[in-house]
Coordinates of C-alpha atoms in Angstrom, one line a residue:
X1 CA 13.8 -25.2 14.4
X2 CA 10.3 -23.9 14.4
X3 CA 8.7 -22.4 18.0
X4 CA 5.2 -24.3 19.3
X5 CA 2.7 -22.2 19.3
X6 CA -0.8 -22.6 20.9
X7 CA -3.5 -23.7 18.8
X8 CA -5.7 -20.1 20.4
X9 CA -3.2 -17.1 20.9
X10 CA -3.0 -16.2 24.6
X11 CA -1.7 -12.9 26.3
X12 CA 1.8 -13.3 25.1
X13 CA 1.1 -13.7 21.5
X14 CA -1.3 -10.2 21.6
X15 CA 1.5 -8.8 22.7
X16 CA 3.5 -9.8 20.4
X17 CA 1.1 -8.6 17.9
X18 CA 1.4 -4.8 19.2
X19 CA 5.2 -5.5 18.9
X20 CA 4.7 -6.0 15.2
X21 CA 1.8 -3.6 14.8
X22 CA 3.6 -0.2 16.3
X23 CA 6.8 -0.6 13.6
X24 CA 4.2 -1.0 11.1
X25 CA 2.5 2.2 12.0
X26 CA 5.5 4.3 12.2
X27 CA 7.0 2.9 8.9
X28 CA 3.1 3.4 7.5
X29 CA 3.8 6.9 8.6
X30 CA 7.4 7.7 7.9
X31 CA 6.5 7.0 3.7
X32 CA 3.9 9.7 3.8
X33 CA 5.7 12.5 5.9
X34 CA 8.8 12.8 3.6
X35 CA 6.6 14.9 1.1
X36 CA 6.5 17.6 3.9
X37 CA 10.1 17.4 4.7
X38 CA 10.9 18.3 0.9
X39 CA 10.8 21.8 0.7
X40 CA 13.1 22.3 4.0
X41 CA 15.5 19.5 3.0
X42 CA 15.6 20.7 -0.2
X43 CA 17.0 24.1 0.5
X44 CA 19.2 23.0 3.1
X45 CA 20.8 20.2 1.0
X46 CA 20.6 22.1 -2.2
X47 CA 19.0 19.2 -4.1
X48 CA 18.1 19.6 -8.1
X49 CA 14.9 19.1 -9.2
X50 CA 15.9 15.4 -10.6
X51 CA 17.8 14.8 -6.7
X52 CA 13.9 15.4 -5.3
X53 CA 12.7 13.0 -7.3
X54 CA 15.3 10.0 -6.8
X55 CA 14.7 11.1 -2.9
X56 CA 11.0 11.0 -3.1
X57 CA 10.9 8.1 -5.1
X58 CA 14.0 5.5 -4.6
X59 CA 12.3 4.2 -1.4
X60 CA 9.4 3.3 -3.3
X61 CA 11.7 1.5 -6.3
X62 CA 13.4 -0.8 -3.9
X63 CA 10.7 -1.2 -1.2
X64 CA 8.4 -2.8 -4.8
X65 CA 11.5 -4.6 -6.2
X66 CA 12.8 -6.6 -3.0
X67 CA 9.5 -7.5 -1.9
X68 CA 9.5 -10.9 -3.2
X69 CA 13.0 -11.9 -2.7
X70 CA 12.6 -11.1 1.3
X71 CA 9.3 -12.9 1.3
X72 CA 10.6 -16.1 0.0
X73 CA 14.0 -15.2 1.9
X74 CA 12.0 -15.4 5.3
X75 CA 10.4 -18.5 4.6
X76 CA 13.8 -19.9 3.9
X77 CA 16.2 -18.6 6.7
X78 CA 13.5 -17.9 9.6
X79 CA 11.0 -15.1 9.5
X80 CA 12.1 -13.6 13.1
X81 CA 15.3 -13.7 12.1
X82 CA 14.6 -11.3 8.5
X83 CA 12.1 -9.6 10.7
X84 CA 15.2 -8.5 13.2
X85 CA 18.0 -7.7 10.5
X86 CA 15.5 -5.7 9.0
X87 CA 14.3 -3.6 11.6
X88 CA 18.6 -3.2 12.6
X89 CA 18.6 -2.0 9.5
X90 CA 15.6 0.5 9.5
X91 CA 16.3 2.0 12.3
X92 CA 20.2 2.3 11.2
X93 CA 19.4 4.0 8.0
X94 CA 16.7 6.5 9.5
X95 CA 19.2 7.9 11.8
X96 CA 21.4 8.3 8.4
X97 CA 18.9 10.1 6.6
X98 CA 18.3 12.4 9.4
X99 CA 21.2 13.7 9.6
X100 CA 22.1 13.3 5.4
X101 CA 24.5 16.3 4.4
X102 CA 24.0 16.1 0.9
X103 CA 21.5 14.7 -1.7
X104 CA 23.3 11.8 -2.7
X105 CA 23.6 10.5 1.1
X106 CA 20.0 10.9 1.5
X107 CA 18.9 8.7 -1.8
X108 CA 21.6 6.2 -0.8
X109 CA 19.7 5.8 2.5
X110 CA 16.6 6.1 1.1
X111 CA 17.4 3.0 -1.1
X112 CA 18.6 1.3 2.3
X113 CA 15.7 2.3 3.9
X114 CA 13.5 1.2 1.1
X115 CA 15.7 -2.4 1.2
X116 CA 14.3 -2.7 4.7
X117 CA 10.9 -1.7 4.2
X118 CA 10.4 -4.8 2.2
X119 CA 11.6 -7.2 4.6
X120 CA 9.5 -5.7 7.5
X121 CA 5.8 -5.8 5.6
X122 CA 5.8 -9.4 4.4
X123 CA 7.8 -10.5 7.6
X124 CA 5.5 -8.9 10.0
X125 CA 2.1 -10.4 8.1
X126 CA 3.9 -13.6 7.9
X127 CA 4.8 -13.7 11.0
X128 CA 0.7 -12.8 12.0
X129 CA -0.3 -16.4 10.4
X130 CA 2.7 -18.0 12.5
X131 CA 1.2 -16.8 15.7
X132 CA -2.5 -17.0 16.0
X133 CA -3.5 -20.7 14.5
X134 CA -6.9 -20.0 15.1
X135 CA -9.1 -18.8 12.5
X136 CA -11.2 -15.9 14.1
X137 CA -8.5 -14.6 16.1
X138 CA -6.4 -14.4 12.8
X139 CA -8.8 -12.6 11.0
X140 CA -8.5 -9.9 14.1
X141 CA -5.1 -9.7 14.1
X142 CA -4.8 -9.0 10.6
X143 CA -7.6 -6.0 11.1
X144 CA -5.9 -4.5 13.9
X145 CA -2.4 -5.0 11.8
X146 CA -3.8 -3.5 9.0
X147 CA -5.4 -0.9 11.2
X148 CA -2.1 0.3 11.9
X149 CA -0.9 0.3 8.5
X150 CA -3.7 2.1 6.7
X151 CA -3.9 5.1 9.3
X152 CA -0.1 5.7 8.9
X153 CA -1.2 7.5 5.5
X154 CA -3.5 9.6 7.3
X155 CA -1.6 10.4 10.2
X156 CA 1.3 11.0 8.3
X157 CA 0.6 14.4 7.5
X158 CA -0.6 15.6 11.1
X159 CA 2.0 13.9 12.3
X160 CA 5.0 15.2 10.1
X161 CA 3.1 19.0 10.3
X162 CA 3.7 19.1 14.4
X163 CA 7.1 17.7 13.7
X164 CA 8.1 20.2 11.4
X165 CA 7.0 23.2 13.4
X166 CA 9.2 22.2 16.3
X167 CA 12.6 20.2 14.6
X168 CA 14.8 20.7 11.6
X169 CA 14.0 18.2 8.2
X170 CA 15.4 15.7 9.7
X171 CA 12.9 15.1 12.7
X172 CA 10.5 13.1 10.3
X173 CA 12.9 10.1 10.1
X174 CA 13.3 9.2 13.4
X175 CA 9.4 8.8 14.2
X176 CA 10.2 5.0 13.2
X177 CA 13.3 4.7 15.6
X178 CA 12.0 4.0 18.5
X179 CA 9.6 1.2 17.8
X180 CA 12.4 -0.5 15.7
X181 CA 14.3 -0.9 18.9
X182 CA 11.7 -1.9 20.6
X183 CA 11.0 -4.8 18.4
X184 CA 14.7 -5.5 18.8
X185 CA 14.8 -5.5 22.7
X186 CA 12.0 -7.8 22.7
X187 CA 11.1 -9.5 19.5
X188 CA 13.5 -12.0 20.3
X189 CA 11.9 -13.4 23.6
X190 CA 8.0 -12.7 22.3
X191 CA 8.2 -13.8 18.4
X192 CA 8.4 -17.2 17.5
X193 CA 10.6 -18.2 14.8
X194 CA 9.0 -19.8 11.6
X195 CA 11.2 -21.4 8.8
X196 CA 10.4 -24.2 5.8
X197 CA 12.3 -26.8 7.1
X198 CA 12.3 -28.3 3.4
X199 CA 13.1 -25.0 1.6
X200 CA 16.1 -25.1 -0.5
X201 CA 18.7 -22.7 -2.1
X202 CA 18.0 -18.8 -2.8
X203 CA 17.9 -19.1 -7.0
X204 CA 20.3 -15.6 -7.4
X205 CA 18.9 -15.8 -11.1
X206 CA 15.7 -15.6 -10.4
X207 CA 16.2 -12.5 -7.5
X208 CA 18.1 -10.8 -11.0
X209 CA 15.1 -11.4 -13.3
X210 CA 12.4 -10.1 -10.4
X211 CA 14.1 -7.4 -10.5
X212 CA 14.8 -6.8 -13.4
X213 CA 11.0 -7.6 -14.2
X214 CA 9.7 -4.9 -11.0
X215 CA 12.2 -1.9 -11.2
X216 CA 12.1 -0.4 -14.3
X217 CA 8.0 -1.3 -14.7
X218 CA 7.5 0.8 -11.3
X219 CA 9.8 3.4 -12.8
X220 CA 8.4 3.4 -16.0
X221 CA 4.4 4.3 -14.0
X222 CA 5.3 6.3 -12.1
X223 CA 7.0 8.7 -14.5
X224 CA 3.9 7.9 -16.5
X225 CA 2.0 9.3 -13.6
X226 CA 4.1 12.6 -13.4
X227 CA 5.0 13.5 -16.9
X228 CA 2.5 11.4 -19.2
X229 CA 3.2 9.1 -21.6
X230 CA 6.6 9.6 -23.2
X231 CA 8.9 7.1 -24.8
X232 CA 11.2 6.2 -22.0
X233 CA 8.9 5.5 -19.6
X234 CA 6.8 3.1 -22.0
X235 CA 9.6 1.6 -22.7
X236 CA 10.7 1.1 -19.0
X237 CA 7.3 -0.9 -19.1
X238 CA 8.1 -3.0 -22.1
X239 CA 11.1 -3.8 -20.8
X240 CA 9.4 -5.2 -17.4
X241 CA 7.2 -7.2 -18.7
X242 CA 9.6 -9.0 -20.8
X243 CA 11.4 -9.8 -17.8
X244 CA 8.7 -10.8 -16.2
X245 CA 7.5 -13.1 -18.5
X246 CA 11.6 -14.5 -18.5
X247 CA 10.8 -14.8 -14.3
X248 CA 7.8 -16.7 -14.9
X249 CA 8.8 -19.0 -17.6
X250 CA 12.0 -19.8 -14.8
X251 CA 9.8 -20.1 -11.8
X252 CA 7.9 -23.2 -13.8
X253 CA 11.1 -25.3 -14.0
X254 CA 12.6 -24.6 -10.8
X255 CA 11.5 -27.5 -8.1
X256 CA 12.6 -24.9 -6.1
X257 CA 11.2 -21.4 -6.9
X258 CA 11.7 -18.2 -6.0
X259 CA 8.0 -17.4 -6.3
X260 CA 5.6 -20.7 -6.1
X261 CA 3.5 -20.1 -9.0
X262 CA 0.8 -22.6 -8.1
X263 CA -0.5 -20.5 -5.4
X264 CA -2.8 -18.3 -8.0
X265 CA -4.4 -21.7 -8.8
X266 CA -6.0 -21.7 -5.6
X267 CA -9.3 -19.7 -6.5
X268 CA -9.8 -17.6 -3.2
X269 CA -5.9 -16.6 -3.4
X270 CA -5.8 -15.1 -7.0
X271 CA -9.9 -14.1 -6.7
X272 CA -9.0 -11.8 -2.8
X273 CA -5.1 -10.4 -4.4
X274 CA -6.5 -9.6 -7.3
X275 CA -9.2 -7.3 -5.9
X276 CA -6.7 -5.8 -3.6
X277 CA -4.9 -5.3 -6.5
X278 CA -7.8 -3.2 -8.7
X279 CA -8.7 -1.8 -5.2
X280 CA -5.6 -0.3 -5.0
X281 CA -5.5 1.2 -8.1
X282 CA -8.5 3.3 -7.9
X283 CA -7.7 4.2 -4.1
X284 CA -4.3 5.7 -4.8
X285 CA -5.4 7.9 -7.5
X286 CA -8.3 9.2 -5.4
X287 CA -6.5 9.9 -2.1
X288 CA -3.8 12.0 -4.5
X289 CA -7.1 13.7 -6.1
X290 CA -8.4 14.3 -2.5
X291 CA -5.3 15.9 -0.6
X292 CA -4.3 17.6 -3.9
X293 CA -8.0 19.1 -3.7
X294 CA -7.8 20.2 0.1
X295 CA -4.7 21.5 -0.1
X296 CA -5.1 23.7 -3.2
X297 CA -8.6 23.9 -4.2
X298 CA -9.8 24.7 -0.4
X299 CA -6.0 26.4 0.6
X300 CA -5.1 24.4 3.6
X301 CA -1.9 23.6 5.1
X302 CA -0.6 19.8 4.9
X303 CA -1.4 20.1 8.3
X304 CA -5.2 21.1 8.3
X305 CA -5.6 18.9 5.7
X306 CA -4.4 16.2 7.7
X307 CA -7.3 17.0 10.3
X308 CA -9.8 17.1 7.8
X309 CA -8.9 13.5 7.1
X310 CA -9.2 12.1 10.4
X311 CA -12.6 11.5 9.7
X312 CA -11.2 8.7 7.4
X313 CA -9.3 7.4 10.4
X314 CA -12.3 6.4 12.3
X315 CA -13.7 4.6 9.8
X316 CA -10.5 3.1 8.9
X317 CA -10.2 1.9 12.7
X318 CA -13.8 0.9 12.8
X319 CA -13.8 -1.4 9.8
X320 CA -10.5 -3.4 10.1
X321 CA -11.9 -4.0 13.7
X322 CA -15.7 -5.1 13.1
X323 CA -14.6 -6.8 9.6
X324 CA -13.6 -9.7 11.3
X325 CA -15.8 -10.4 13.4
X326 CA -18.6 -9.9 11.4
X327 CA -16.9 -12.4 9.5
X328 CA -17.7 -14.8 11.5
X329 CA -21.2 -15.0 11.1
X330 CA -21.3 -13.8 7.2
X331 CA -19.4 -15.0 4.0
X332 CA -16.6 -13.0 3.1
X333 CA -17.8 -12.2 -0.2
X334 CA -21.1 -10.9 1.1
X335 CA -19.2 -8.7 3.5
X336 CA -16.4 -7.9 0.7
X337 CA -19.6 -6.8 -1.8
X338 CA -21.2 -4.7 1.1
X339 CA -17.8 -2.7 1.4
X340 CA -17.6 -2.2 -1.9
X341 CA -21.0 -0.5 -2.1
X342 CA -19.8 1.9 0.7
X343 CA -17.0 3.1 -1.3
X344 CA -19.2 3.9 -4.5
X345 CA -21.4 5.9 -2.4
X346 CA -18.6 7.3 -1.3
X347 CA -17.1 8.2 -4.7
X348 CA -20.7 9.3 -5.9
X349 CA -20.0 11.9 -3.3
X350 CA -16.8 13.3 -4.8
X351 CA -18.5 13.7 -7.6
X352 CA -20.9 16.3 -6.3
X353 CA -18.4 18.3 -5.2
X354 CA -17.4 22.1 -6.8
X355 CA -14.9 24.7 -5.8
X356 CA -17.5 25.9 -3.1
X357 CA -18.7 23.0 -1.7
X358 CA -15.7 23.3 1.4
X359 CA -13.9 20.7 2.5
X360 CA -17.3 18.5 4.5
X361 CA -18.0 17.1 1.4
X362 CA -14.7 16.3 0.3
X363 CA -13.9 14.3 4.0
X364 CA -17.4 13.0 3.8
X365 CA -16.6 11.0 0.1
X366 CA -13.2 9.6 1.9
X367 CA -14.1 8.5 5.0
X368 CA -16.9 6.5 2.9
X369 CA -14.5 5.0 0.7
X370 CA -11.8 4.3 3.8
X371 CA -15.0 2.5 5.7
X372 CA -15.8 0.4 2.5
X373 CA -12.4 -0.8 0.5
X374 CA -9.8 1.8 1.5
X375 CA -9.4 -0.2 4.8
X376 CA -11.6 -2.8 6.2
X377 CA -13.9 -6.0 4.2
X378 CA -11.6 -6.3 1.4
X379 CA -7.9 -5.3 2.9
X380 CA -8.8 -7.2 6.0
X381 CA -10.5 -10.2 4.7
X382 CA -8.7 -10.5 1.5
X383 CA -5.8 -10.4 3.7
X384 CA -7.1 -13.2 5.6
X385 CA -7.4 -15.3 2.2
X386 CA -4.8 -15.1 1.1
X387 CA -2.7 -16.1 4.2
X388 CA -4.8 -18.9 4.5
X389 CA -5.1 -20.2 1.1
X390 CA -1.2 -20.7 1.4
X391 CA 0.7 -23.4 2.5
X392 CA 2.5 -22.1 6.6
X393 CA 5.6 -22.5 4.2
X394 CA 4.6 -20.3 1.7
X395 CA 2.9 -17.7 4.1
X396 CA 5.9 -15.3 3.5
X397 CA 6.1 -15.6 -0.6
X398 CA 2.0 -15.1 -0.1
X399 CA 2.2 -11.7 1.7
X400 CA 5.0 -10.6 -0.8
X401 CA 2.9 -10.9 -3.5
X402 CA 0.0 -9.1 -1.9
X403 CA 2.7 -6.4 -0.9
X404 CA 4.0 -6.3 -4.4
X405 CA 0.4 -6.5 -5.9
X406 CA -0.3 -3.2 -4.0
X407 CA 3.0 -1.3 -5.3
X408 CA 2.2 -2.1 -8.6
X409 CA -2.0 -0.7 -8.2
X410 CA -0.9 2.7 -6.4
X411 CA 1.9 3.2 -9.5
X412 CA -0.8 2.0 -12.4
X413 CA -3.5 3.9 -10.9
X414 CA -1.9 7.1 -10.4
X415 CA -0.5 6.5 -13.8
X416 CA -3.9 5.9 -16.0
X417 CA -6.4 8.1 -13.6
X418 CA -3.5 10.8 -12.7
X419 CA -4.0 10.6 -17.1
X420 CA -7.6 11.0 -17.1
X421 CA -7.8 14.1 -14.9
X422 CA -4.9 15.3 -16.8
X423 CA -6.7 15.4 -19.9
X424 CA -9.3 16.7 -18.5
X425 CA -7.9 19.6 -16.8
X426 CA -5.9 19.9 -19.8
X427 CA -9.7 20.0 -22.2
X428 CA -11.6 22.3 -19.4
X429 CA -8.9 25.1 -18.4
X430 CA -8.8 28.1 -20.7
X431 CA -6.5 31.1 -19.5
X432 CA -8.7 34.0 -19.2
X433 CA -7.2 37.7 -20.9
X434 CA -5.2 39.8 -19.7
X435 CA -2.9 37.0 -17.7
X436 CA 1.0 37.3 -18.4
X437 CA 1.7 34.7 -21.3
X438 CA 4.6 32.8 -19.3
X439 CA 2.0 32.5 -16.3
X440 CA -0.6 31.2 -18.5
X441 CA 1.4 29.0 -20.1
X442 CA 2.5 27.0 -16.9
X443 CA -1.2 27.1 -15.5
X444 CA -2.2 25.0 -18.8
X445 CA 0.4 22.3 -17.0
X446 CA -1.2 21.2 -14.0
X447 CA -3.8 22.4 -11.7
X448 CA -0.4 22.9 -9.2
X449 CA 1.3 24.9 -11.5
X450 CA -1.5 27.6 -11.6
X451 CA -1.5 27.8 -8.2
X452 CA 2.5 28.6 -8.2
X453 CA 2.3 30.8 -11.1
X454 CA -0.6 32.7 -9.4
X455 CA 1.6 33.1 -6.5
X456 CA 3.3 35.6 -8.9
X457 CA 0.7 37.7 -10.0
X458 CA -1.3 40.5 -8.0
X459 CA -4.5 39.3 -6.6
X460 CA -7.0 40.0 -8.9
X461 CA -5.5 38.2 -11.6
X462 CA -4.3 35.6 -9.3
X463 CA -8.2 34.8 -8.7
X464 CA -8.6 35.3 -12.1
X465 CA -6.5 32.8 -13.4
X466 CA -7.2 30.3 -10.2
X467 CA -11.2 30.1 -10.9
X468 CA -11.1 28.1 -14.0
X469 CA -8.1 25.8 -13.1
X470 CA -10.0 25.6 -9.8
X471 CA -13.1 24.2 -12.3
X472 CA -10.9 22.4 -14.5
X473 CA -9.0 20.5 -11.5
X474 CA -12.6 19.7 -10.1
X475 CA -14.2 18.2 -13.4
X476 CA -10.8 15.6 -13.5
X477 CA -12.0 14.7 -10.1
X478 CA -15.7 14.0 -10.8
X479 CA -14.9 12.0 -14.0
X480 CA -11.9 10.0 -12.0
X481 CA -14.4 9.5 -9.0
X482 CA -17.3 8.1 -11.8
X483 CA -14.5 5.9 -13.2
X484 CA -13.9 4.7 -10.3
X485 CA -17.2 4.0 -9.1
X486 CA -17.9 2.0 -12.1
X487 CA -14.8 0.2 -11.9
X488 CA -15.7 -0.9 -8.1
X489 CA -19.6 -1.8 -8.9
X490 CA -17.7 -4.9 -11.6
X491 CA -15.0 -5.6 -8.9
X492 CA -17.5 -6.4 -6.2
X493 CA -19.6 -8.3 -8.5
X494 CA -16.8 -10.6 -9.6
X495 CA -15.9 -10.8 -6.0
X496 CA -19.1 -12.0 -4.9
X497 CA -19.6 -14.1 -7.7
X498 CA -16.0 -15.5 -7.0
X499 CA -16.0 -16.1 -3.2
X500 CA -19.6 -17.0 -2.2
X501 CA -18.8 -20.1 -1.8
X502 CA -16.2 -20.1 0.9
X503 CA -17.6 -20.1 4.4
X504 CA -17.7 -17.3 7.2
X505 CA -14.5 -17.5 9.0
X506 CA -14.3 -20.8 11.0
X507 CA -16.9 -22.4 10.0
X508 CA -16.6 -25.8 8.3
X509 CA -16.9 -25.8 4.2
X510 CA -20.4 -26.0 2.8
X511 CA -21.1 -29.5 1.8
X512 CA -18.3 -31.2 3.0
X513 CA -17.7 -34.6 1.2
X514 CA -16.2 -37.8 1.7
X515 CA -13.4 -37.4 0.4
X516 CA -10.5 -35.2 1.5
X517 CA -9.6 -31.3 1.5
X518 CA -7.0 -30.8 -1.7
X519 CA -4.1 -29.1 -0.3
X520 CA -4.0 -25.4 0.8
X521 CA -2.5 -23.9 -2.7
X522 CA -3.7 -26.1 -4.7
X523 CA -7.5 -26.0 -5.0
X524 CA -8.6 -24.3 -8.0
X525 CA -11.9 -24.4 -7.1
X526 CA -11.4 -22.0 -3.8
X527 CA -10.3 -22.5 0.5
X528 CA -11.8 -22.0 3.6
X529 CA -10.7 -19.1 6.3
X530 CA -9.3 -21.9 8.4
X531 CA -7.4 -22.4 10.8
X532 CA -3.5 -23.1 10.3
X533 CA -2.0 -26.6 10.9

């Protein structure tokens, strides 16, 4: 049975939205902290170089590959209900992985813990269109929600430094414990429970195909993205998108799908996920570019880097929080195009950066592109969209899909523009004489292999060999950052151009007619941010 909930959200559901917002912080953070646990975990467990990856990247796999399965799975069985087994889970397995005692423990966990992950995101945002019916107060929920969520990658690092410098490896996985029991001691007296009363059986076949059709397609990137473009990873690619195509062609002659395919028909659904989608893509490369940058080109710690970034976090907290209620008086696409702009601007920044420029420039650029489409217009708004544009039945297979949408951008686009400044580093850099031939020859790898190798060497020909990879590393960034900026300038064009029909949030539709709204999920022609019956 479903809970009655207010048509305006009162005291009790706010509160409940902090319930849902702190796990989603902590999780946010506990993805982004692992990379400063490596070195220390890996000497203690003794992992190989092929355990580190399985343990950086397993969590990821499953997290991407689940996604949709527990969205739908929600709708069907009671969102609370995934929400609370998940978060029992969570917390179980990040005491686990704490205290691992070998590599194959810790990837085992780290597959649970990824398992998890993809029941809390599309629970949690489901669970936000469940609580506040009302239109405007939706729209702030879902800022302060992503608010939460966005600064986790930020905070991450600062975070995970302090922990480090005090507690043993471990330490970094329990930073999500104690908001996972919290949500269990009182998620069940503040959350309502939400299920499709009409929903019917979980289709096992088509759980196999989505995986089938997700895993080895995230695999395949991101080994693209970390070794280039070899045979087995293309082909890990192939290989999901025949399944994929299988997984569609299945979905159409189910009456009861896994994934409801009719919800892209709804213009202001597929218009606001895929944006996210391209959005994501760019982003992901360009945060990698800019911590690889701070770390190595200007020689801070994980932790100073960090600090340099907080910058972002203001703007991040400052746009998920006026988005929305801007929103109220402006058309989303209008606001949408105006963040967009931001971010170029912000990305024409990067690319006026050199290897003496410091570090102001560098957290200038990002907090630029945080305030415009890193966080607040598009993630909050499109957000909004795409909840709305869906059935209240369909409002966990909805934020699956935009979950899943933004695995796949952060893979592809560390994939094609990790590729670009690849080749580019790979066209600019040029050993200089008189360096030892092994330690030239793993410079010409990467940007962070010079800096190893020049760990090596005396100083002198340390800086020797550093000043051109340092140039090298920086041209990558400037020609990823124009990309990128181009890329943007089309996205907000097709957004606006998309979108400017649909309303500022709560207002009625422009030019209403006689005759009656189509159903949420079924307009082609595009929905209004309204509120949810």
């Amino acid at each position: 049975m479903n809970d009655t909930i207010p048509a305006r959200a009162g005291r009790r559901e706010w509160i409940a939205l902090a319930v849902l917002a702190l796990p989603t912080l902590l999780v946010s953070i506990d993805v982004y902290v692992l990379l400063l646990a490596l070195p220390d975990l890996t000497a203690d467990l003794g992992a190989s170089s092929v355990e580190q990856l399985w343990i950086t990247d397993i969590y990821g796999f499953m997290l991407a590959g689940f996604l949709i399965t527990m969205g739908t799975l929600g709708d069907r069985i009671g969102r609370k209900k995934l929400l609370l087994i998940g978060a029992a889970v969570f917390g179980i397995a990040s005491v686990v992985a704490a205290y691992s005692t070998s590599p194959a423990m810790l990837i085992a966990t780290r597959a649970v813990l990824g398992v998890a992950g993809a029941i809390l995101a599309p629970s949690t945002m489901s669970l936000i269109r469940t609580l506040f019916r009302d239109a405007k107060q939706m729209g702030l929920a879902i800022g302060i929600w992503g608010m939460c969520f966005s600064a986790g990658a930020v905070i991450g690092p600062v975070a995970g430094g302090a922990m480090l410098s005090r507690f043993w490896w471990g330490s970094v996985f329990l930073l999500g414990v104690p908001a996972m029991v919290l949500l269990l001691a009182v998620g069940p007296a503040l959350l309502p429970e939400y299920r499709d009363p009409n929903a019917g059986k979980l289709d096992l076949t088509s759980v196999a195909l989505s995986l089938a059709a997700v895993l080895p397609a995230i695999h395949g990137l991101t080994d693209l993205a970390k070794n280039g473009w070899q045979a087995l990873p293309v082909a890990g690619i192939v290989i999901g998108i025949a399944f994929a195509v299988l997984f569609v062609r299945r979905q159409r002659r189910l009456e009861e799908p896994l994934l409801d395919l009719r919800l892209f028909t709804n213009r202001s659904f597929s218009t606001a996920l895929g944006g996210m989608l391209c959005c994501t893509l760019l982003m992901g490369a360009i945060m990698l570019f800019i911590t690889q940058d701070l770390q190595l080109v200007e020689g801070l710690s994980p932790f100073e880097a960090g600090l340099w970034m907080l910058p972002a976090v203001a703007a991040n907290a400052l746009s998920f929080i006026v988005s929305p209620i801007l929103a109220r008086r402006f058309r989303p696409a209008y606001l949408i195009g105006a963040g967009l702009a931001i971010s170029v601007s912000g990305l024409i920044v990067l690319t006026q950066t050199d290897t003496t420029s410091g570090p102001t420039t560098l957290a200038t650029g990002f907090a630029l592109i945080f305030l415009g489409s890193g966080s607040g217009p598009l993630v909050t708004l499109g957000i909004q969209l795409i909840l709305a544009s869906a059935p209240p039945e369909k409002a966990g297979s909805a934020a699956a899909l935009n979950e899943t949408s933004g695995q796949f951008g952060f893979a592809f686009g560390l994939a094609a523009l990790g590729s670009i400044g690849i080749a580019v580093y790979d066209s600019r850099f040029t050993p200089p004489s008189g360096i030892p031939a092994d330690a030239a020859d793993a410079a010409r790898e990467s940007f962070a292999d010079a800096v190893v190798a020049a760990g090596a060497l005396p100083a002198d020909q340390a800086e020797a060999l550093l000043a051109p990879a340092r140039e090298a590393f920086v041209s990558g960034l400037h020609l990823v950052g124009a990309i990128s900026a181009a890329a943007l300038v089309v996205v907000a064009v097709l957004i606006v151009r998309l979108l400017r029909s649909v309303p500022p949030t709560g207002a009625p539709p422009a030019a209403e007619s006689s005759t009656p709204d189509a159903p949420r999920g079924e307009d082609s022609e595009g929905a209004r941010i309204a509120p949810a019956n």
